[in-house]
Amino acid sequence: VIRDMSGTEVAKIQERMARVRDAMKIERAGRPDAMVLKAMITPLRERFKLQADDVGEIAIQGNFLDHEYEFEWNGRKVAEVSKRWLRVRDTYGVEVAPDVDTALILAATVAIDQMVHN
């Protein structure tokens, strides 16, 4: 569950049992549900996509094992995940563009972490 600063639930992540490890549902209060889907695996890297009726499709690609990847929507980078910014072990940062649903990006980041590292 992801909560805003006032403690209100803004997103909830649930693994899709019928498609273990390749899809996770993100329930959002007052907004359409979203899905994080593992896309086709290429020889060089994995890919994911984030889909929701209110945002369409966001492509997610990069190095997921090392927490170095980007979210791209309509050809524009809207978020980036990186370990390079922080020196604390097992920690990574998420930078989200100001006009993007931060809770959705954070929920997708958590879902990807669960799909890749579990």
XYZ file of C-alpha atoms in Angstrom:
118
model
C 0.000 0.000 0.000
C 1.288 3.473 -0.881
C 0.016 6.419 1.159
C 0.349 10.164 0.614
C 1.780 12.531 3.234
C -1.581 12.738 5.036
C -1.829 8.946 5.312
C -4.473 8.479 2.618
C -4.076 5.311 0.561
C -3.306 6.282 -3.048
C -2.250 2.916 -4.500
C -2.299 -0.772 -3.684
C -0.261 -3.424 -5.503
C -1.464 -6.984 -6.053
C 0.266 -9.800 -7.908
C -1.881 -11.475 -10.534
C -1.867 -15.108 -9.424
C -2.836 -16.439 -12.857
C 0.264 -14.830 -14.363
C 2.798 -15.144 -11.571
C 5.875 -12.967 -12.114
C 4.724 -11.330 -15.346
C 1.900 -8.995 -14.254
C 0.913 -6.972 -11.215
C -2.220 -4.915 -10.707
C -2.110 -1.458 -9.137
C -5.392 -0.357 -7.574
C -5.705 3.428 -7.275
C -8.285 5.237 -5.166
C -10.659 7.174 -7.408
C -8.690 6.362 -10.570
C -8.622 3.471 -13.044
C -6.588 0.436 -12.054
C -3.209 0.043 -13.728
C -1.162 -2.979 -14.723
C 2.588 -3.538 -14.798
C 3.310 -6.159 -17.429
C 6.558 -7.884 -18.235
C 7.111 -7.380 -21.944
C 9.023 -9.634 -24.259
C 12.523 -10.393 -23.047
C 15.246 -9.327 -25.462
C 18.817 -10.657 -25.360
C 20.147 -7.391 -23.941
C 17.494 -6.343 -21.449
C 14.103 -6.939 -19.969
C 11.254 -4.555 -20.633
C 8.081 -3.726 -18.780
C 5.077 -1.631 -19.582
C 2.686 0.239 -17.340
C -0.880 0.516 -18.603
C -3.845 2.465 -17.262
C -6.916 3.911 -18.968
C -6.115 7.443 -17.794
C -2.452 7.479 -18.906
C -2.273 4.937 -21.720
C 0.960 2.968 -21.957
C 4.294 3.865 -20.376
C 7.366 1.933 -21.564
C 9.876 0.937 -18.881
C 13.348 -0.210 -19.842
C 16.879 -0.450 -18.568
C 18.805 -2.598 -16.123
C 16.253 -3.770 -13.561
C 18.616 -5.964 -11.543
C 20.861 -2.957 -10.886
C 17.965 -0.489 -10.400
C 18.944 1.656 -13.395
C 15.914 2.212 -15.626
C 13.567 4.808 -17.107
C 9.851 5.292 -17.662
C 8.983 6.775 -21.065
C 5.581 8.061 -22.171
C 4.951 9.374 -25.711
C 8.703 9.604 -26.360
C 9.385 11.611 -23.184
C 11.245 10.405 -20.082
C 8.785 10.836 -17.202
C 10.671 9.027 -14.431
C 14.026 7.466 -13.670
C 15.175 4.902 -11.112
C 18.836 4.861 -10.112
C 21.194 3.570 -7.438
C 23.974 5.900 -8.637
C 22.518 8.885 -6.792
C 22.823 7.320 -3.348
C 25.715 5.782 -1.473
C 23.608 3.798 1.006
C 23.658 0.054 0.361
C 20.425 -1.516 -0.958
C 18.932 1.925 -1.626
C 17.855 3.568 -4.854
C 16.141 6.780 -5.825
C 13.123 7.479 -8.002
C 12.873 10.816 -9.799
C 9.431 11.645 -11.228
C 8.598 14.536 -13.565
C 6.411 17.190 -11.858
C 3.358 16.612 -14.058
C 3.297 12.813 -13.605
C 1.327 10.717 -11.086
C 4.054 10.072 -8.501
C 2.072 7.395 -6.645
C 1.564 5.449 -9.878
C 5.284 5.554 -10.713
C 6.260 4.537 -7.166
C 3.753 1.671 -7.188
C 5.082 0.495 -10.556
C 8.650 0.677 -9.215
C 7.691 -1.507 -6.235
C 5.877 -3.954 -8.537
C 8.901 -4.236 -10.824
C 11.174 -4.772 -7.828
C 8.948 -7.639 -6.682
C 8.744 -9.174 -10.169
C 12.496 -9.003 -10.781
C 13.913 -9.799 -7.352
C 11.494 -12.463 -6.046
